[in-house]
Every structure is written in C-alpha cells, then in structure tokens.
Short mmCIF file of C-alpha atoms in Angstrom, two decimals:
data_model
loop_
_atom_site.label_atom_id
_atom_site.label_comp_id
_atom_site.label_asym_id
_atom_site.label_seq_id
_atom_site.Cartn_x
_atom_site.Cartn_y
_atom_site.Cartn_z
CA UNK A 630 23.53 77.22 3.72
CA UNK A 631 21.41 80.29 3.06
CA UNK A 632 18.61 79.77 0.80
CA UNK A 633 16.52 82.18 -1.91
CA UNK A 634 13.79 81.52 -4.31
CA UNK A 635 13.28 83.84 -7.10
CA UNK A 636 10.62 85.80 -8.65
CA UNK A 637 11.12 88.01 -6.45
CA UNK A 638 10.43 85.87 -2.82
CA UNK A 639 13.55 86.23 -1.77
CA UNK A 640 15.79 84.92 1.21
CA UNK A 641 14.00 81.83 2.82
CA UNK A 642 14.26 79.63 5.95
CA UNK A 643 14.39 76.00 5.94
CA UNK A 644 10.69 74.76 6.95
CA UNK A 645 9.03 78.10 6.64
CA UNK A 646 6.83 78.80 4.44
CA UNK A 647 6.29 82.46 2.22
CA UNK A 648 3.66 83.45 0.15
CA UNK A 649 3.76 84.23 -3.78
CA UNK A 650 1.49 86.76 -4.33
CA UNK A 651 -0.87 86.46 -6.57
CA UNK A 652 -0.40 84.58 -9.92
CA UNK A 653 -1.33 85.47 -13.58
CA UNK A 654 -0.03 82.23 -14.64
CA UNK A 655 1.38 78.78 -14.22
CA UNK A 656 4.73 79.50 -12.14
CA UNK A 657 7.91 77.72 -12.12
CA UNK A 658 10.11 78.99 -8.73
CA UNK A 659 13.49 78.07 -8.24
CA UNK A 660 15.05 77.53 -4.69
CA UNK A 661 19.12 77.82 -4.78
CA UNK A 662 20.93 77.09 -1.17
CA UNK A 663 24.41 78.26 -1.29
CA UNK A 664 27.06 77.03 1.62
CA UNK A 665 30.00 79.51 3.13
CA UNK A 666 32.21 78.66 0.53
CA UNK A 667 30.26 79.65 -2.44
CA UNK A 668 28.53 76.05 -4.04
CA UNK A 669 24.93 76.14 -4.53
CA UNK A 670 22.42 73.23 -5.20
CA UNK A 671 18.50 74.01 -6.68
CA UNK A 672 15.49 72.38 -6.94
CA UNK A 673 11.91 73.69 -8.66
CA UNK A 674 8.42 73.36 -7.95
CA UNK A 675 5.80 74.41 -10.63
CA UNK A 676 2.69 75.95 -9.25
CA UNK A 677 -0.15 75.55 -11.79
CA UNK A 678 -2.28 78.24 -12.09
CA UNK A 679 -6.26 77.57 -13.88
CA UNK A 680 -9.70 77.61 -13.27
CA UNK A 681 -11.02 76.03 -10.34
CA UNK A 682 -12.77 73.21 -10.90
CA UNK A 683 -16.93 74.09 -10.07
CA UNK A 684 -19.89 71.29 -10.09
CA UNK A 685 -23.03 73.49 -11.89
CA UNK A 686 -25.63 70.75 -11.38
CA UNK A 687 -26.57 67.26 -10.02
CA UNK A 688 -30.03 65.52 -10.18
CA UNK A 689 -31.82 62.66 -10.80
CA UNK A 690 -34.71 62.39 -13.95
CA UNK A 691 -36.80 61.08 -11.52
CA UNK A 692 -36.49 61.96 -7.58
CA UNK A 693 -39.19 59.42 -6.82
CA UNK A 694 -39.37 55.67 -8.00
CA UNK A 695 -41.39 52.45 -7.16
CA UNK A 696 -38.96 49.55 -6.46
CA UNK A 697 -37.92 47.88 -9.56
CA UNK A 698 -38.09 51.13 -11.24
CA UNK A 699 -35.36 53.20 -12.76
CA UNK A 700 -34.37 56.66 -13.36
CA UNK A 701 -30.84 58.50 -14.77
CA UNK A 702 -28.29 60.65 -12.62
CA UNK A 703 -26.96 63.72 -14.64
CA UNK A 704 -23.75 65.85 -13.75
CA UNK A 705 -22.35 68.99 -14.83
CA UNK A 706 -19.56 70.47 -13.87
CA UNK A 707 -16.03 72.51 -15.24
CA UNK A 708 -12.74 72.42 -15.42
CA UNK A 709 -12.67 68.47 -14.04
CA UNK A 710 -9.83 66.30 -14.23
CA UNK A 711 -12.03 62.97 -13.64
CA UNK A 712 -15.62 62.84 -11.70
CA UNK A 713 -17.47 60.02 -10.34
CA UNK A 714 -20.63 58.86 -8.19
CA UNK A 715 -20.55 57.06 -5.36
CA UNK A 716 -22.97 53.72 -4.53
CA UNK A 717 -21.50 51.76 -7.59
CA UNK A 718 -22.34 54.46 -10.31
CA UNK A 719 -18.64 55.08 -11.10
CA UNK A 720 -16.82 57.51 -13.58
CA UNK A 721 -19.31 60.21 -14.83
CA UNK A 722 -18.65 62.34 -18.07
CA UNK A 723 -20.34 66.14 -17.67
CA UNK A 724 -23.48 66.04 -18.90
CA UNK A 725 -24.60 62.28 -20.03
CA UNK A 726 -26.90 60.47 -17.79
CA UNK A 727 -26.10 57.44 -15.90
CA UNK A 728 -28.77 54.94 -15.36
CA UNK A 729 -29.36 53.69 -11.58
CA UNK A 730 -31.92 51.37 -10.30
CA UNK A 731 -31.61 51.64 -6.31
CA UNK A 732 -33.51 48.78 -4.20
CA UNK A 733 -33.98 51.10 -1.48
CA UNK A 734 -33.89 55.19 -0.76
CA UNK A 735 -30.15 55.99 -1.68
CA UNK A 736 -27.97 59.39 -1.90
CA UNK A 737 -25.79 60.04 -4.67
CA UNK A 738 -22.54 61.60 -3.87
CA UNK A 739 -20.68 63.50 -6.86
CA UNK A 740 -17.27 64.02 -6.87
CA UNK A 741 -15.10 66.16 -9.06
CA UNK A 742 -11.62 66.42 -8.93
CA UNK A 743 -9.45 69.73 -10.75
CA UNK A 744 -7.61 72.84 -9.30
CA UNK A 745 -9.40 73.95 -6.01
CA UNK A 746 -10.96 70.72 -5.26
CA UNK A 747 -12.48 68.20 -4.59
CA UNK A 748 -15.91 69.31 -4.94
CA UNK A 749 -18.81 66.98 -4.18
CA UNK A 750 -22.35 67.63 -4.54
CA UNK A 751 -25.69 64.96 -3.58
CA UNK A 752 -28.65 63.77 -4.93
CA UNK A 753 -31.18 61.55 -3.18
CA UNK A 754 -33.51 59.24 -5.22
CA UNK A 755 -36.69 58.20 -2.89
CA UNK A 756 -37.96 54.47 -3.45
CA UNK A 757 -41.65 54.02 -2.89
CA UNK A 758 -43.26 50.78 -2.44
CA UNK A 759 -46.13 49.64 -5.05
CA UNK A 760 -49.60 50.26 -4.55
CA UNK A 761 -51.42 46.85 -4.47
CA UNK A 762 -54.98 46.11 -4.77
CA UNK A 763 -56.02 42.88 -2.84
CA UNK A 764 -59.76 42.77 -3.72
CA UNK A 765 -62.26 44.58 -5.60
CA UNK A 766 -66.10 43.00 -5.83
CA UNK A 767 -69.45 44.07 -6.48
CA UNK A 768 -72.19 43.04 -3.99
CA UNK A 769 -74.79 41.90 -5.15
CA UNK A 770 -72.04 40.49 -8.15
CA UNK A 771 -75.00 41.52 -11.15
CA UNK A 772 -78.41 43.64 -10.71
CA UNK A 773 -81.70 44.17 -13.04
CA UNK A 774 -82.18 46.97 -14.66
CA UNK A 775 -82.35 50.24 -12.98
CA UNK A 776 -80.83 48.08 -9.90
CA UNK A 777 -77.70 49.26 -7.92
CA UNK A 778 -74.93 47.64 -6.33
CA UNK A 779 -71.91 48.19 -3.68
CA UNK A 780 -68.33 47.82 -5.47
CA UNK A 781 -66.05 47.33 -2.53
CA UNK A 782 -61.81 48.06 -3.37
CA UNK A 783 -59.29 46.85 -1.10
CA UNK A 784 -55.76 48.24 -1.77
CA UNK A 785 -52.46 49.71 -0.24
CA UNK A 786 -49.68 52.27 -1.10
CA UNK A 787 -51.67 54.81 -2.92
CA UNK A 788 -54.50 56.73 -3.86
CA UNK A 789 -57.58 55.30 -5.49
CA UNK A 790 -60.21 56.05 -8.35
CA UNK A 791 -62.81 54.15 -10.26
CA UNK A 792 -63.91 55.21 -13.92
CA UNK A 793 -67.92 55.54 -15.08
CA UNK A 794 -68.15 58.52 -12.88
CA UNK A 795 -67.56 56.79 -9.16
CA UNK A 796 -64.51 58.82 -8.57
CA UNK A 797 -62.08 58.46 -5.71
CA UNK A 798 -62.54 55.70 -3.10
CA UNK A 799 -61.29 54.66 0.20
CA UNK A 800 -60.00 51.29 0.78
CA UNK A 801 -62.43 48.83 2.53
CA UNK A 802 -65.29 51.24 1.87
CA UNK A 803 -68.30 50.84 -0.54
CA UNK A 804 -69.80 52.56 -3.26
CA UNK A 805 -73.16 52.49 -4.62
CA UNK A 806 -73.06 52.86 -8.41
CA UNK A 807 -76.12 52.10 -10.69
CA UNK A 808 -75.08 50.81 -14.18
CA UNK A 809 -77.79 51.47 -17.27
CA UNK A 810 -76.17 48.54 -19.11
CA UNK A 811 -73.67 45.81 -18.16
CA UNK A 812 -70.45 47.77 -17.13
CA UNK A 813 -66.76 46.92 -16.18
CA UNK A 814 -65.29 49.30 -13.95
CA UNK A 815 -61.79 50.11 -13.61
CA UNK A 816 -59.83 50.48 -10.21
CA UNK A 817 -56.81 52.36 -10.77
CA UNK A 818 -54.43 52.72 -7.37
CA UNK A 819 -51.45 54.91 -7.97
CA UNK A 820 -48.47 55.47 -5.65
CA UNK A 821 -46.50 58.82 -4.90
CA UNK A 822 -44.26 57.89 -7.71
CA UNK A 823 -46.73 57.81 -10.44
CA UNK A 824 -46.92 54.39 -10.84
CA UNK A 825 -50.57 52.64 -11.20
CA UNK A 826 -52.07 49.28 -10.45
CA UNK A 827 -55.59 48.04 -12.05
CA UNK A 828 -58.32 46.43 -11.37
CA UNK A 829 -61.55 45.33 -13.52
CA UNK A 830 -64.48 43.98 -12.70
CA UNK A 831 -67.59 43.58 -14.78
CA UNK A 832 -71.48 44.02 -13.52
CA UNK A 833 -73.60 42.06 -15.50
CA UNK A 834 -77.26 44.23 -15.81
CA UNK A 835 -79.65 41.98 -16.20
CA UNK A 836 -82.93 43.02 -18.19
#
C-alpha cells in the first residue's frame, strides 16, 4: 500500500526516512498505509520535544589527597532524567556531594542521561603518598649554655621546616641551632596534599 504521515510530511516510502522540520513542541505523527482497494491501517510515534539535557559542572572538594584521606564529588547539571558516577560512586542528585575515598589516583566519569544525551563529563582526584619522618636527633643530644648543636631530620614525601627560627631543611642534612634555654623543636614534613607529619625533640641546655 501507499503510505502518508501527516502534519504536513506527506507521501512516504517504506524504509525511508523524511525529516519534520523543526518542532515547537512535543509531536504526535500519524502514519496511515492504504491498499488498492481502499482499507487503511495506522500507527503513531510521539516525538518529544524539551530541553536538552547539559552537565554545568563536575569537581572534586579536594583534587589532591594523601591515601586514607577523603574528599566529596559534586555535580550539576539540567534537564536530567537520572545521573551517576562511575568507580562505585553510583546515582548522583545535582548539586549534593558524594563522599569518595580512592586508594589510588582515580577519574570520575559523570553521566547524565535526558533529551540530547548522554552527556558525560570527568574529574580526576590525585592520591599522594604521606610524608614520613624516619629520624630526627640532635648531636651532641644537650649543650651548656651559649653551646650549639647539629639537629639532623630524616624524612620522605614532602617538604620540611623546623620552628625556633631554623626554617626549612633538607633531609639527611644538619643544622646548627644555638638554644638560650632548654628547647624542643618541632619538625613538621608536609606533602603536596597539605597533609603534615611531626616530629619533637627536646635539647636540654645545661647551665
């Protein structure tokens, strides 16, 4: 049989496909084949017309963690019928954070689903090792007064600093420092994530 659809489209041919034009709104079009003698079956197909579904943002609180650390994944995005992250995260509601605690460096794939999609958009959380100190002395271990000694730190996975004025320090490398009183200095070794380790250690000033 010959076939039409309406709304203006026309005569049709089985398997080829027409265009509609463009739509204002949410379109019902009805296909009618009619045989040589006259009898005519239909069948519809609705084509939904909306706003196409658009991610706006994706990111992490914190881009940069030490392991064992955690940090929240917020989405936002439009006209969504459902949305979820990838990596165990799971469905995501626009705008609430998620909390995620990756062992190792990870990527966050969002996906969105609506008219026009799915969109996806990433996030990548970096995981950092912690900064360790294995040993921090003072040679000689006490001094008299107006004596001086060599404080020695030895540490990994950051940058270093000791308080009373001695400033930043290499590891493995010594410092003189000359203490008026008996004084406990503090090591502090922090990573690229922010995240500190401490040391004390006390130098008894002997008078």
């Amino acid at each position: 049989g010959a076939g039409t659809i309406d709304h203006g489209i026309g005569a049709v041919t089985s398997g080829g496909a027409v265009t509609t034009g463009p739509l204002a709104v949410s379109t019902g079009f009805l296909l009618t084949v009619t045989n040589a003698a006259g009898d005519s079956v239909t069948a519809t197909t609705t084509v939904t017309v909306g706003s196409a579904v658009a991610i706006t943002g994706f990111s992490a609180a914190r881009t940069t963690l030490t392991a064992g650390s955690s940090t929240t994944l917020t989405a936002t995005f439009t006209n969504a019928s459902g949305a979820s992250v990838d990596q165990g995260v799971g469905p995501v509601v626009s705008g609430v954070a998620v909390p995620v605690a990756p062992a190792s460096t990870t990527t966050y794939t969002l996906t969105a689903l609506g008219l026009g999609g799915p969109v996806t958009a990433s996030a990548t959380v970096t995981v950092l090792p912690p900064a360790s100190i294995a040993s921090f002395t003072a040679t000689p271990a006490s001094v008299v007064s107006g004596g001086s000694t060599q404080l020695t730190a030895t540490f990994a996975g950051g940058l270093a600093s000791i308080d009373h004025g001695v400033g930043a320090v290499t590891s493995g490398a010594a410092v003189a420092v000359t203490p008026a009183a008996s004084t406990t200095y503090l090591l502090t070794v922090t990573n690229a994530a922010g995240d500190a380790v401490t040391a004390a250690l006390p130098v008894p000033v002997d008078y």
